[in-house]
Structure formats: C-alpha cells, structure tokens
Coordinates of C-alpha atoms in Angstrom, one line a residue:
Chain A
X1 CA -111.6 -71.1 36.4
X2 CA -112.5 -74.0 38.7
X3 CA -109.6 -76.3 39.4
X4 CA -109.5 -79.9 38.1
X5 CA -110.0 -81.2 41.7
X6 CA -113.5 -79.8 41.7
X7 CA -114.3 -81.9 38.6
X8 CA -112.6 -84.9 40.1
X9 CA -114.9 -84.4 43.2
X10 CA -118.0 -84.1 41.1
X11 CA -117.2 -87.2 39.0
X12 CA -116.4 -89.5 42.0
X13 CA -119.5 -88.2 43.9
X14 CA -121.9 -88.7 41.0
X15 CA -120.6 -92.1 40.0
X16 CA -120.2 -93.2 43.6
X17 CA -123.8 -92.3 44.3
X18 CA -125.0 -94.3 41.4
X19 CA -122.9 -97.3 42.5
X20 CA -124.4 -96.9 46.0
X21 CA -127.9 -97.0 44.6
X22 CA -127.0 -100.2 42.7
X23 CA -125.6 -101.7 46.0
X24 CA -128.7 -100.8 47.9
X25 CA -130.9 -102.4 45.3
X26 CA -128.6 -105.5 45.5
X27 CA -129.2 -105.8 49.2
X28 CA -133.0 -105.2 49.1
X29 CA -133.6 -107.4 46.1
X30 CA -130.7 -109.9 45.5
X31 CA -130.0 -110.6 41.8
X32 CA -130.7 -114.0 40.3
X33 CA -127.0 -114.3 39.1
X34 CA -124.8 -113.9 42.2
X35 CA -121.3 -112.8 41.5
X36 CA -118.3 -114.2 43.3
X37 CA -118.1 -112.6 46.8
X38 CA -121.5 -110.9 46.0
X39 CA -122.5 -111.6 49.6
X40 CA -120.1 -108.9 50.7
X41 CA -122.1 -106.3 48.7
X42 CA -119.0 -104.7 47.2
X43 CA -121.0 -102.1 45.2
X44 CA -122.4 -100.7 48.4
X45 CA -119.3 -100.1 50.4
X46 CA -117.1 -99.3 47.3
X47 CA -119.8 -96.7 46.2
X48 CA -119.7 -95.2 49.7
X49 CA -115.9 -95.0 49.5
X50 CA -116.2 -93.2 46.2
X51 CA -118.7 -90.7 47.5
X52 CA -116.5 -90.0 50.5
X53 CA -113.4 -89.5 48.3
X54 CA -115.5 -87.2 46.0
X55 CA -116.7 -85.1 48.9
X56 CA -113.2 -84.7 50.2
X57 CA -112.2 -83.1 46.9
X58 CA -115.3 -80.9 46.9
X59 CA -114.9 -79.7 50.5
X60 CA -111.2 -79.0 49.9
X61 CA -112.1 -76.9 46.9
X62 CA -114.8 -75.0 48.6
X63 CA -112.4 -74.1 51.5
X64 CA -109.9 -72.7 48.9
Chain B
X1 CA -118.2 -116.0 27.4
X2 CA -121.5 -114.1 27.3
X3 CA -121.3 -110.4 27.0
X4 CA -121.4 -108.5 30.3
X5 CA -124.9 -107.6 31.1
X6 CA -125.4 -103.9 31.7
X7 CA -128.4 -102.7 33.8
X8 CA -130.0 -99.3 33.8
X9 CA -127.6 -98.0 36.5
X10 CA -124.6 -99.2 34.6
X11 CA -125.8 -97.2 31.6
X12 CA -126.3 -94.2 33.9
X13 CA -122.7 -94.4 35.1
X14 CA -121.4 -94.6 31.5
X15 CA -123.7 -91.7 30.4
X16 CA -122.6 -89.6 33.3
X17 CA -118.9 -90.0 32.2
X18 CA -119.7 -88.8 28.7
X19 CA -121.7 -85.8 30.0
X20 CA -118.9 -84.8 32.4
X21 CA -116.1 -84.9 29.7
X22 CA -118.3 -83.1 27.1
X23 CA -119.3 -80.5 29.7
X24 CA -115.6 -80.0 30.6
X25 CA -114.9 -79.3 27.0
X26 CA -117.6 -76.7 26.8
X27 CA -116.6 -75.1 30.1
X28 CA -112.9 -74.9 29.3
X29 CA -113.5 -73.4 25.8
X30 CA -114.1 -70.0 27.2
X31 CA -110.6 -70.1 28.8
X32 CA -108.9 -71.2 25.6
X33 CA -108.3 -68.0 23.7
X34 CA -104.6 -68.2 22.5
X35 CA -102.3 -70.7 21.0
X36 CA -100.5 -71.1 24.4
X37 CA -103.9 -72.0 26.0
X38 CA -104.7 -74.5 23.3
X39 CA -101.3 -76.2 22.8
X40 CA -99.7 -75.8 26.3
X41 CA -102.8 -75.5 28.6
X42 CA -101.8 -71.9 29.3
X43 CA -98.6 -73.1 31.1
X44 CA -100.3 -72.7 34.5
X45 CA -100.5 -76.2 35.8
X46 CA -99.1 -77.3 39.2
X47 CA -96.6 -80.3 39.4
X48 CA -99.4 -82.4 40.7
X49 CA -101.8 -81.8 37.8
X50 CA -99.0 -82.0 35.2
X51 CA -97.6 -85.1 37.0
X52 CA -100.9 -87.0 37.0
X53 CA -101.6 -86.0 33.4
X54 CA -98.0 -87.1 32.5
X55 CA -98.6 -90.6 33.9
X56 CA -102.2 -90.9 32.6
X57 CA -101.3 -90.0 29.0
X58 CA -99.4 -93.3 29.1
X59 CA -102.1 -95.2 31.0
X60 CA -104.5 -96.2 28.3
X61 CA -106.9 -99.1 28.6
X62 CA -104.9 -100.8 25.9
X63 CA -102.0 -100.9 28.4
X64 CA -104.3 -102.0 31.3
X65 CA -105.7 -104.9 29.3
X66 CA -102.5 -105.7 27.6
X67 CA -100.3 -105.7 30.7
X68 CA -102.7 -107.7 32.7
X69 CA -102.8 -110.2 29.9
X70 CA -99.0 -110.1 29.6
X71 CA -98.7 -110.9 33.3
X72 CA -100.8 -114.0 32.7
X73 CA -98.4 -114.9 29.7
X74 CA -95.0 -113.8 31.1
X75 CA -95.5 -113.5 34.9
X76 CA -94.1 -110.9 37.2
X77 CA -91.4 -109.9 34.7
X78 CA -94.0 -107.5 33.2
X79 CA -93.4 -105.4 36.3
X80 CA -90.1 -104.4 34.8
X81 CA -92.1 -102.2 32.4
X82 CA -93.3 -100.1 35.4
X83 CA -90.1 -100.2 37.5
X84 CA -86.7 -100.4 35.8
X85 CA -88.4 -99.8 32.4
X86 CA -89.8 -96.4 33.5
X87 CA -88.5 -94.9 36.7
X88 CA -84.9 -94.2 35.9
X89 CA -85.9 -92.6 32.7
X90 CA -88.6 -90.4 34.3
X91 CA -86.1 -89.2 36.9
X92 CA -83.5 -88.5 34.3
X93 CA -86.0 -86.4 32.4
X94 CA -86.9 -84.4 35.5
X95 CA -83.3 -83.9 36.7
X96 CA -81.2 -83.5 33.6
X97 CA -83.4 -82.9 30.5
X98 CA -86.3 -80.8 31.6
X99 CA -84.2 -77.7 32.2
X100 CA -83.2 -77.6 28.5
X101 CA -86.7 -78.5 27.3
X102 CA -88.6 -76.1 29.5
X103 CA -86.2 -73.1 29.6
X104 CA -85.9 -73.0 25.7
X105 CA -89.7 -72.3 25.7
X106 CA -90.3 -74.8 22.9
X107 CA -93.8 -76.1 22.1
X108 CA -92.8 -79.6 21.1
X109 CA -89.8 -82.0 21.0
X110 CA -89.2 -81.5 17.3
X111 CA -89.0 -77.8 18.3
X112 CA -85.9 -78.6 20.4
X113 CA -84.4 -80.4 17.4
X114 CA -84.8 -77.2 15.3
X115 CA -83.1 -75.0 17.9
X116 CA -80.3 -77.5 18.6
X117 CA -79.7 -78.7 15.1
X118 CA -81.7 -77.5 12.1
X119 CA -85.0 -77.5 10.3
X120 CA -84.6 -80.7 8.4
X121 CA -84.0 -82.7 11.6
X122 CA -87.1 -81.1 13.1
X123 CA -89.3 -82.0 10.1
X124 CA -87.9 -85.5 9.9
X125 CA -88.9 -86.2 13.5
X126 CA -92.1 -84.2 13.2
X127 CA -93.3 -86.4 10.3
X128 CA -92.2 -89.6 12.0
X129 CA -94.0 -88.6 15.2
X130 CA -97.2 -87.5 13.4
X131 CA -97.3 -90.8 11.5
X132 CA -96.7 -92.8 14.7
X133 CA -99.2 -90.9 16.7
X134 CA -102.0 -91.3 14.3
X135 CA -101.2 -95.0 13.9
X136 CA -101.3 -95.5 17.7
X137 CA -104.4 -93.5 18.0
X138 CA -106.2 -95.6 15.4
X139 CA -104.9 -98.8 17.0
X140 CA -106.3 -97.5 20.3
X141 CA -109.7 -97.0 18.7
X142 CA -109.6 -100.4 17.1
X143 CA -108.7 -102.1 20.4
X144 CA -111.5 -100.3 22.2
X145 CA -114.0 -101.3 19.7
X146 CA -112.7 -104.9 19.9
X147 CA -112.9 -105.0 23.7
X148 CA -116.4 -103.4 23.7
X149 CA -117.7 -105.8 21.1
X150 CA -116.2 -108.9 22.8
X151 CA -117.1 -108.2 26.4
X152 CA -120.1 -105.8 26.3
X153 CA -121.5 -106.8 23.0
X154 CA -121.5 -103.3 21.5
X155 CA -121.5 -102.6 17.7
X156 CA -118.1 -102.0 16.3
X157 CA -118.8 -98.9 14.2
X158 CA -121.0 -97.3 16.9
X159 CA -118.3 -97.7 19.5
X160 CA -115.6 -96.2 17.2
X161 CA -117.6 -93.2 16.1
X162 CA -119.1 -92.3 19.5
X163 CA -115.8 -92.1 21.2
X164 CA -114.0 -90.5 18.2
X165 CA -116.6 -87.7 18.0
X166 CA -116.5 -87.2 21.8
X167 CA -112.7 -86.8 21.7
X168 CA -112.9 -84.5 18.7
X169 CA -115.5 -82.3 20.4
X170 CA -113.7 -81.9 23.7
X171 CA -110.1 -81.7 22.4
X172 CA -111.3 -79.5 19.5
X173 CA -112.8 -77.0 21.8
X174 CA -110.0 -76.6 24.4
X175 CA -107.0 -78.6 23.2
X176 CA -104.4 -79.7 25.7
X177 CA -106.3 -78.2 28.7
X178 CA -109.3 -80.5 28.3
X179 CA -107.0 -83.5 27.4
X180 CA -105.2 -83.0 30.7
X181 CA -108.4 -82.5 32.7
X182 CA -109.9 -85.7 31.3
X183 CA -106.7 -87.6 31.8
X184 CA -106.7 -86.8 35.5
X185 CA -110.4 -87.8 35.9
X186 CA -109.4 -91.0 34.0
X187 CA -106.6 -91.6 36.5
X188 CA -109.1 -91.7 39.4
X189 CA -111.7 -93.7 37.4
X190 CA -109.1 -96.3 36.6
X191 CA -108.1 -96.8 40.3
X192 CA -111.7 -96.7 41.6
X193 CA -113.0 -98.7 38.6
X194 CA -110.4 -101.5 38.6
X195 CA -108.5 -101.7 41.9
X196 CA -111.5 -103.5 43.5
X197 CA -110.7 -106.4 41.2
X198 CA -107.4 -106.9 43.0
X199 CA -109.0 -106.4 46.4
X200 CA -111.7 -109.0 45.8
X201 CA -109.1 -111.4 44.2
X202 CA -107.0 -111.2 47.4
X203 CA -110.1 -111.8 49.5
X204 CA -111.1 -114.8 47.4
X205 CA -107.7 -116.4 47.3
X206 CA -106.6 -115.5 50.8
X207 CA -103.5 -113.3 50.6
X208 CA -100.9 -112.0 48.2
X209 CA -98.5 -114.7 49.5
X210 CA -101.1 -117.4 48.6
X211 CA -101.5 -115.9 45.1
X212 CA -97.7 -116.2 44.6
X213 CA -97.7 -119.7 45.9
X214 CA -100.3 -120.8 43.3
X215 CA -98.5 -119.5 40.2
X216 CA -95.4 -121.2 38.7
X217 CA -92.2 -120.3 40.5
X218 CA -90.6 -118.7 37.5
X219 CA -93.7 -116.4 37.1
X220 CA -93.4 -115.1 40.7
X221 CA -90.0 -113.5 40.6
X222 CA -88.4 -110.3 39.1
X223 CA -84.7 -111.0 38.6
X224 CA -83.7 -114.4 40.1
X225 CA -84.3 -116.3 36.9
X226 CA -83.0 -113.7 34.5
X227 CA -79.6 -115.4 34.2
X228 CA -81.0 -118.1 31.9
X229 CA -83.7 -117.0 29.3
X230 CA -85.1 -120.6 29.3
X231 CA -86.1 -120.3 33.0
X232 CA -88.3 -117.3 32.9
X233 CA -91.7 -116.6 31.2
X234 CA -90.4 -113.8 29.1
X235 CA -87.5 -115.8 27.8
X236 CA -85.0 -112.9 28.2
X237 CA -81.8 -112.2 30.0
X238 CA -81.1 -109.5 32.5
X239 CA -78.9 -107.9 29.9
X240 CA -81.9 -107.6 27.5
X241 CA -84.0 -106.1 30.2
X242 CA -81.4 -103.6 31.3
X243 CA -80.1 -102.6 27.8
X244 CA -83.3 -102.9 25.7
X245 CA -86.1 -102.0 28.1
X246 CA -84.4 -100.3 31.1
X247 CA -82.2 -98.1 28.9
X248 CA -83.2 -97.6 25.2
X249 CA -86.9 -98.2 25.0
X250 CA -87.7 -96.7 28.4
X251 CA -85.5 -93.6 28.0
X252 CA -86.6 -93.3 24.4
X253 CA -90.2 -93.3 25.3
X254 CA -90.2 -91.3 28.6
X255 CA -87.7 -88.6 27.7
X256 CA -88.5 -88.0 24.0
X257 CA -92.1 -89.0 23.3
X258 CA -93.9 -85.8 23.0
X259 CA -97.2 -87.4 24.0
X260 CA -96.0 -87.6 27.6
X261 CA -93.4 -84.8 27.7
X262 CA -96.1 -82.3 26.5
X263 CA -97.8 -82.6 29.9
X264 CA -94.6 -81.4 31.6
X265 CA -94.4 -78.4 29.2
X266 CA -97.8 -77.3 30.6
X267 CA -96.3 -76.7 34.1
X268 CA -96.3 -73.2 35.5
X269 CA -92.6 -72.9 36.1
X270 CA -89.3 -74.9 35.8
X271 CA -89.4 -76.4 39.2
X272 CA -93.0 -77.7 38.6
X273 CA -91.9 -79.0 35.1
X274 CA -88.9 -80.9 36.7
X275 CA -91.2 -82.3 39.5
X276 CA -93.8 -83.5 36.9
X277 CA -92.1 -86.8 35.9
X278 CA -90.6 -87.2 39.5
X279 CA -94.1 -87.1 41.1
X280 CA -95.4 -89.3 38.3
X281 CA -92.7 -91.8 39.1
X282 CA -94.3 -92.6 42.5
X283 CA -97.7 -93.3 40.9
X284 CA -96.1 -95.4 38.2
X285 CA -94.4 -97.6 40.8
X286 CA -97.9 -98.2 42.4
X287 CA -99.5 -99.4 39.1
X288 CA -98.2 -103.1 39.3
X289 CA -100.5 -103.4 42.4
X290 CA -103.4 -102.8 40.1
X291 CA -102.3 -104.4 36.8
X292 CA -99.7 -107.1 37.6
X293 CA -101.6 -108.2 40.7
X294 CA -104.8 -108.6 38.6
X295 CA -102.8 -110.7 36.1
X296 CA -101.4 -112.9 38.8
X297 CA -104.9 -113.4 40.4
X298 CA -106.1 -114.5 37.0
X299 CA -103.2 -116.9 36.7
X300 CA -103.6 -118.2 40.2
X301 CA -107.3 -118.8 39.6
X302 CA -106.6 -120.7 36.4
X303 CA -104.2 -123.0 38.3
X304 CA -106.9 -123.6 41.0
X305 CA -109.0 -126.7 40.3
X306 CA -112.7 -125.9 40.6
X307 CA -112.3 -122.1 40.4
X308 CA -114.2 -122.1 37.1
X309 CA -111.8 -119.5 35.7
X310 CA -110.2 -119.9 32.3
X311 CA -109.2 -117.3 29.6
X312 CA -111.1 -117.1 26.3
X313 CA -109.8 -119.1 23.4
X314 CA -110.1 -117.7 19.8
X315 CA -109.2 -120.0 16.9
X316 CA -107.2 -122.2 19.2
X317 CA -105.2 -119.2 20.5
X318 CA -105.5 -118.0 24.1
X319 CA -106.9 -114.4 24.3
X320 CA -104.7 -113.0 27.1
X321 CA -106.4 -109.6 27.0
X322 CA -109.5 -111.3 28.3
X323 CA -108.0 -111.7 31.8
X324 CA -109.2 -108.3 33.1
X325 CA -112.7 -108.3 31.6
X326 CA -113.2 -111.9 32.9
X327 CA -112.2 -110.8 36.4
X328 CA -114.7 -107.9 36.2
X329 CA -117.4 -110.3 35.1
X330 CA -116.4 -112.6 38.0
X331 CA -116.6 -110.1 40.8
X332 CA -118.6 -107.0 39.7
X333 CA -122.3 -106.8 40.3
X334 CA -124.6 -104.3 38.6
X335 CA -123.4 -100.7 39.0
X336 CA -119.8 -101.7 39.4
X337 CA -119.9 -103.3 36.0
X338 CA -120.8 -99.8 34.6
X339 CA -117.9 -98.3 36.6
X340 CA -115.5 -100.9 35.3
X341 CA -116.6 -100.4 31.7
X342 CA -116.4 -96.6 32.2
X343 CA -112.8 -97.0 33.5
X344 CA -111.8 -98.9 30.4
X345 CA -113.7 -96.4 28.1
X346 CA -112.1 -93.5 29.9
X347 CA -108.7 -95.1 29.5
X348 CA -109.2 -95.6 25.7
X349 CA -110.6 -92.1 25.2
X350 CA -107.9 -90.4 27.2
X351 CA -105.3 -92.4 25.4
X352 CA -106.7 -91.2 22.1
X353 CA -107.1 -87.6 23.3
X354 CA -103.5 -87.6 24.4
X355 CA -102.4 -88.8 20.9
X356 CA -104.6 -86.2 19.1
X357 CA -103.5 -83.3 21.3
X358 CA -99.8 -84.2 20.7
X359 CA -100.5 -84.6 17.0
X360 CA -102.2 -81.3 16.6
X361 CA -99.3 -79.5 18.2
X362 CA -96.6 -81.2 16.1
X363 CA -98.6 -80.8 12.9
X364 CA -99.3 -77.1 13.6
X365 CA -95.8 -76.0 14.7
X366 CA -93.4 -78.5 13.2
X367 CA -95.0 -79.2 9.9
X368 CA -97.5 -76.5 9.0
X369 CA -95.8 -73.4 10.4
X370 CA -92.3 -74.7 9.7
X371 CA -92.9 -75.8 6.1
X372 CA -96.3 -74.6 4.7
X373 CA -97.1 -71.2 6.3
X374 CA -94.1 -69.6 8.1
X375 CA -95.9 -66.3 8.8
X376 CA -99.2 -67.7 10.2
X377 CA -100.8 -65.5 12.9
X378 CA -101.7 -66.6 16.4
X379 CA -105.4 -66.7 15.6
X380 CA -104.7 -68.8 12.4
X381 CA -102.5 -71.3 14.3
X382 CA -105.3 -71.7 16.9
X383 CA -107.7 -72.4 14.0
X384 CA -105.2 -74.8 12.5
X385 CA -104.9 -76.7 15.8
X386 CA -108.7 -77.2 15.9
X387 CA -108.7 -78.3 12.2
X388 CA -105.8 -80.6 12.9
X389 CA -107.8 -82.2 15.8
X390 CA -110.8 -83.0 13.6
X391 CA -108.5 -84.2 10.7
X392 CA -106.5 -86.3 13.2
X393 CA -109.6 -88.0 14.6
X394 CA -111.0 -88.7 11.1
X395 CA -107.6 -90.2 10.1
X396 CA -107.5 -92.3 13.3
X397 CA -110.9 -93.7 12.5
X398 CA -109.5 -94.7 9.0
X399 CA -106.5 -96.2 10.7
X400 CA -108.8 -98.1 13.1
X401 CA -110.6 -99.7 10.2
X402 CA -107.2 -100.5 8.5
X403 CA -106.0 -102.0 11.8
X404 CA -109.1 -104.2 11.8
X405 CA -107.9 -105.8 8.6
X406 CA -104.5 -106.9 10.1
X407 CA -105.2 -109.6 12.8
X408 CA -101.7 -109.2 14.3
X409 CA -101.6 -105.4 14.2
X410 CA -101.1 -105.2 18.0
X411 CA -97.7 -106.9 17.7
X412 CA -96.5 -103.8 15.8
X413 CA -97.1 -101.3 18.7
X414 CA -93.7 -101.9 20.4
X415 CA -92.1 -102.3 17.0
X416 CA -93.3 -98.7 16.0
X417 CA -91.8 -97.3 19.2
X418 CA -88.5 -99.0 18.4
X419 CA -88.5 -97.4 15.0
X420 CA -89.1 -93.8 16.1
X421 CA -88.3 -93.3 19.8
X422 CA -85.2 -95.5 20.3
X423 CA -83.0 -93.7 17.7
X424 CA -84.5 -90.3 18.7
X425 CA -83.2 -90.9 22.3
X426 CA -79.6 -91.2 20.9
X427 CA -80.0 -88.0 19.1
X428 CA -81.4 -86.1 22.1
X429 CA -78.7 -87.5 24.5
X430 CA -75.9 -86.5 22.2
X431 CA -77.6 -83.2 21.4
X432 CA -78.0 -82.1 25.0
X433 CA -74.7 -83.4 26.4
X434 CA -72.2 -83.2 23.6
X435 CA -71.6 -79.7 22.1
X436 CA -69.7 -80.8 19.0
X437 CA -72.5 -82.9 17.6
X438 CA -73.5 -81.3 14.3
X439 CA -76.8 -80.7 12.5
X440 CA -75.9 -83.1 9.7
X441 CA -74.6 -85.7 12.1
X442 CA -77.9 -85.5 13.9
X443 CA -80.1 -85.7 10.8
X444 CA -78.3 -88.6 9.1
X445 CA -77.7 -90.5 12.4
X446 CA -81.4 -90.3 13.1
X447 CA -82.3 -91.4 9.6
X448 CA -79.8 -94.3 9.9
X449 CA -81.3 -95.4 13.3
X450 CA -84.9 -95.2 12.2
X451 CA -84.3 -97.0 8.9
X452 CA -82.1 -99.7 10.4
X453 CA -84.7 -100.4 13.0
X454 CA -87.4 -100.7 10.3
X455 CA -85.1 -102.9 8.2
X456 CA -84.3 -105.2 11.1
X457 CA -88.1 -105.6 11.7
X458 CA -88.7 -106.5 8.0
X459 CA -85.6 -108.9 7.9
X460 CA -87.0 -111.0 10.8
X461 CA -90.6 -110.7 9.7
X462 CA -89.8 -112.1 6.2
X463 CA -87.1 -114.5 7.5
X464 CA -84.2 -112.8 5.7
X465 CA -82.2 -113.3 8.9
X466 CA -82.8 -115.4 12.0
X467 CA -84.2 -113.7 15.0
X468 CA -81.2 -115.0 17.1
X469 CA -78.9 -112.6 15.1
X470 CA -80.6 -109.7 16.7
X471 CA -81.5 -111.1 20.1
X472 CA -78.1 -112.9 20.6
X473 CA -80.0 -115.9 21.9
X474 CA -81.5 -119.1 20.4
X475 CA -84.7 -118.7 22.4
X476 CA -86.4 -115.4 22.6
X477 CA -89.9 -114.1 22.7
X478 CA -91.4 -111.3 20.4
X479 CA -91.0 -109.0 23.4
X480 CA -87.3 -109.8 23.8
X481 CA -86.9 -109.1 20.0
X482 CA -88.4 -105.6 20.4
X483 CA -86.0 -104.9 23.3
X484 CA -83.0 -105.9 21.3
X485 CA -84.0 -104.2 18.1
X486 CA -84.4 -101.0 20.1
X487 CA -80.9 -101.4 21.5
X488 CA -79.3 -101.9 18.1
X489 CA -81.3 -99.0 16.5
X490 CA -80.1 -96.7 19.3
X491 CA -76.5 -97.9 18.9
X492 CA -76.5 -97.3 15.1
X493 CA -78.0 -93.8 15.5
X494 CA -75.5 -93.0 18.4
X495 CA -72.4 -94.2 16.4
X496 CA -73.5 -92.7 13.1
X497 CA -74.2 -89.4 14.6
X498 CA -70.8 -89.3 16.3
X499 CA -68.9 -90.3 13.1
X500 CA -70.7 -87.9 10.8
X501 CA -70.3 -85.1 13.3
X502 CA -66.6 -85.5 13.2
X503 CA -66.5 -84.5 9.5
X504 CA -69.3 -81.9 9.2
X505 CA -69.8 -78.3 10.2
X506 CA -70.6 -77.4 13.8
X507 CA -73.1 -74.8 15.0
X508 CA -71.6 -71.6 16.5
X509 CA -71.3 -72.0 20.3
X510 CA -73.3 -68.9 20.9
X511 CA -76.4 -70.7 19.5
X512 CA -76.1 -73.6 21.9
X513 CA -76.5 -71.6 25.1
X514 CA -79.5 -73.0 27.1
X515 CA -79.6 -76.1 24.8
X516 CA -76.4 -78.0 25.6
X517 CA -75.3 -78.7 29.2
X518 CA -71.7 -77.6 28.9
X519 CA -72.8 -74.3 27.3
X520 CA -75.4 -73.5 29.9
X521 CA -74.6 -71.7 33.2
X522 CA -75.5 -73.9 36.2
X523 CA -78.5 -72.5 38.2
X524 CA -77.8 -71.6 41.8
X525 CA -79.9 -73.8 44.0
X526 CA -78.0 -73.2 47.3
X527 CA -80.9 -71.2 48.8
X528 CA -83.6 -73.8 48.0
X529 CA -84.7 -75.9 50.9
X530 CA -83.8 -79.6 50.7
X531 CA -87.4 -80.9 50.4
X532 CA -88.2 -78.3 47.6
X533 CA -85.4 -79.7 45.5
X534 CA -86.4 -82.2 42.7
X535 CA -83.2 -84.1 43.3
X536 CA -84.3 -85.0 46.9
X537 CA -87.5 -86.5 45.6
X538 CA -85.7 -88.3 42.8
X539 CA -83.4 -89.9 45.4
X540 CA -86.5 -91.0 47.5
X541 CA -88.0 -92.5 44.3
X542 CA -84.8 -94.4 43.5
X543 CA -84.8 -95.8 47.1
X544 CA -88.4 -97.0 46.7
X545 CA -87.5 -98.5 43.3
X546 CA -84.5 -100.5 44.7
X547 CA -86.6 -101.7 47.7
X548 CA -89.4 -103.0 45.5
X549 CA -86.9 -104.8 43.2
X550 CA -85.1 -106.4 46.2
X551 CA -88.4 -107.4 47.8
X552 CA -89.7 -109.2 44.7
X553 CA -86.2 -110.4 43.5

C-alpha cells in the first residue's frame, strides 16, 4: 500500500500546478479586478512553493 | 458582499480535491478486509500519521471560521483554546491515560467503560456520544452549506448532498483508514490554503507588532487583563479560564472524546500511540499563527481608516464568521480563491468524516454488538460498520436541515460538549486512578453530571436562575457560561461518583489489572534512550507552551 505521504505529494503538486497556471495567466493578462497586493503575484510564487513541497514528498516516497 | 467569483482554474482545483479523496476511498477499499482495518485503520499507523490525524479531526472549517471570528470578537484570549485549553490535556492523555486505553485493546472509549465498570455505563456513554456526534456532524454540514451559500453563492441543498455523498462513499468504502488519509491531506490544504492570508496581512499592515498596535490593548494580551472580567474581551477571569477551559472542557474533550482519541488507537504500537497526542501538541500550538493572527489582522484592518474592511452585518448583527472569507476575497486572486475554498471544503468534509467514522465504531461495538446482536461475526460487523456510515450520513443531513430551522444552533455546540464530555472526564479520571470506584458509582455519577449540566443550560436559557449564579460573576459572556457550566458538571459527577462508590459493591481487583494505575505493573523504560521517551517530548512541549504564554502575557 502506498503511504499517505505519496498522496499528500500528489495533492500539493496537482493543486500547486493549477495555482501556478492561474498565476502565470495573471501576469500575462492582468485581471480587471485587482486584489490587495495583487501586484506581488501571490498565486505564482505560492503555487511554486506548493509544487516544491509536493515534489519533496514524492521524491522522498520514491527513495523509500 | 458579492459572492466570491470562481474562475475555471478555481473550479479545477476544487474538482481535483473531490477526485483525489474519492480515488483514495476506492484505492484503500482493497486493503480494508477486516473489522480492525475498517474501525482501527489496521492499527499500523506511525505516530506522525496518527498525530496529524488526531489534530486534524478537531480542525474543522467550523473551527477555522469560528475561531477567526471569535478573535475579532474576543481578541487574543481565543488563543487559550489552543494553548492552555489543549496542550496540558493532550500531554496528560499521552503520558498517563494512553497506556490504559491502548494496552486494553479496546476499540472505543465506551469499550473502556465496559471493562473498567459495566455494560450499562458503556451503553449510557455510547448513546450520548452517538447522539452528540450525529448532532455535531449535522451542524458541520449546516455550517458548510451556510458558508458556501453566503460567500460562494452555491445552492444550499446541492452543497449539503454533494459533500454528504462524497463522505459516505469514501468512509463507507474504507472506514477510519480513508478518514485518516483525508484528514492529513486536509491538514496540508488548510495550511497552504489559508496561511497566505496571514502572510499577506502582515505584508499589508507592516509587521505583527504593528497589527498588535492597531487593535485595542485589552484584545492584544493573554493573561494581563484576566484579573478583572470587565477588562478583557471575553469577560472572564483567569479562574474561569483555568478551571473551566484549561481543566474540565479541555481534558474532557482531548482525553475522552472518541472522535480524536480513535486516531491514537490506530497507532502501530504503544509508544506511537503515546506520541500521537504529544506530537499533535506542537502543531496545535502553531495554529494561532494561522487562525488568531488572521482574526487580529481583520480587527486591525477594521480599525484602520480607509482600509475599506468591515465585517458583514445581518439583521443588525455583526457576522463574525465572515472575517476569514472576507480576507480571502481581499487578498486571493483567481486560482488561490479555489485553493482557499477547497481548504474550507476539506475542513468541513474531514470534520464530518471524523464524526461519521467515530459514530460507526461506537454504534457497531457499543450499541449494536453490545445490546442487539452479541454474537455478530467479523464479516457481519464490517457490513454493519458500512451500513452505519450510510445511515449516519443520512441522519446528519436530516440534522443539518433541522439545524437550519434554529438560527442560534451554533451557540449549542460548546453546550453539547459540556453535557457529554465534561462529566465523562470525571468518570474516566476516577476510573483510571482510583481503584475503589464502583460500577454503580460511575453510572449514577455520570448520569448526575450529564443531567445537571443539561438542567443548568435549561435553567439559564429559560431564566429560571440568573447566569451569575453559575458564572460567579455579574458580567459574563456566553463563552464564560459554557466554561463554568462544564466545571460544575464535572464537579457534580466527581463528587456523586465518589459518594455512591462508598456505599456500593466494588469490582474484584483481579479484573482491574491494566485498567487502573495502582493495579498495573509499571513498565520498565530504563533502557529506552532519552529522546525516544514520550516524557521527554512532553517536557519540551510544556516549555514551548510556557514560553508562548509568557511572551504574549
């Protein structure tokens, strides 16, 4: 049976990737309604952080 | 406020969550072949897995929204729920109580009552727990539908049925195992989905220090205004916090509520089971940096002229629960909104799954097998667990609609805990540490504690007595009343159990071995390295707890 950490890795990677895509779209085509601190592009860097965290779990599982 | 606008990517994030949890249920079903797999997740979890699940079972979205809103209403005093109102009890469970729970190989808390006392005490607690669990599960569903309708504009009935059916499918297929797996995923989703609110809040305002500067002084301290209830937001004294929350409600919940303790029962060995609540205590202490900080940011923004931030008003009343969704709407662009909504959804569904998995165990073992079908086979009990899951979800949906018809039903949540958990803690404490407590003493004491708590609630609700009689104060909030009622219910149960035990027949000492401290040989831990001992980590946890309280004094 795969461990729970594998599924945590999958979840963070998939959702993080979707958030990154949203962040890239935000940069390329800024939305009409700008959120507070939207100029910092939080979706982009937060999505990247999630993907990195997800990958750490997946790599750790693969090694084991 | 306009409903949060969800784009295609937001919907994809939400859909991916549903696909993952349903896929998990199907995947784990092939590994769920016995009642131990279904009700105890095979008893093969590490302390980390059990510990995160232990914490997450308590970390519903209801709590996230409610505690953020309560911080706006009461200030930093709400942090007491996470620190003195949780940590000592979690450590006590790990160090002193878990050896009796785990070593007796029970499947539920009422199961311990059967071994230590008798069948009638087990059935009384089993029925009370089943009733409480389904009520809380329904309220959880109701709250979820309310939040999704208010902030995302989703239809009430659709929200309730989609999440209820999803929970029924994945818990029905693989029981506690899938509940634990989804709880751990929920833990990460909550941090990744909501902690960014606190980060962006600090960036906007400038620093944590600046946030504390902008809120009223009495809202920015933990203890320094607790000498006079009129000088703090919660209108409570330090005695109410320590006795009601820190002792009775906290110990009652964290050491006896099967919803959370069941996660520790799934650990692979006694050491892991003992480490479960101790590890969870470190994560619990971190939660105020997510929940309380968000509430203080909302409060600071509302005190900042020109910020454009104000909580929703409904019928002239402030909707405190709107604090967190309004911050999400303020800071989150497309994509992140989907993540924030998924974090809340995951919290709601994991909270409901936790209640349902605890309910199906107590129903199957402590009511069905104990009273209705004593000779049920392993396969039949597994089937009954799945049937109880589906029935529990359907009853929860009914409870959710019932809750909808009572506008103030949320006020009853803490009250329900004070009826069931507070007196049960007195019974457990006496049962584990005093050998001469008798089965009749436990049963009648527990009944007296539960009924007195319920009567106190009714007496104040219908103005038969003044609230001050219970709270020992002329000014007290509803929260303070809950703390004090829990204290009195515990005391009544404690004293009644002792007095009745003095005059009734004791159990033979031979039947108490492994169940009562003085009757159980002490395990030899002299060869265990210091850093492998649960006690070492408990001491570290206490040191961190003291440091946090002193820092925010």
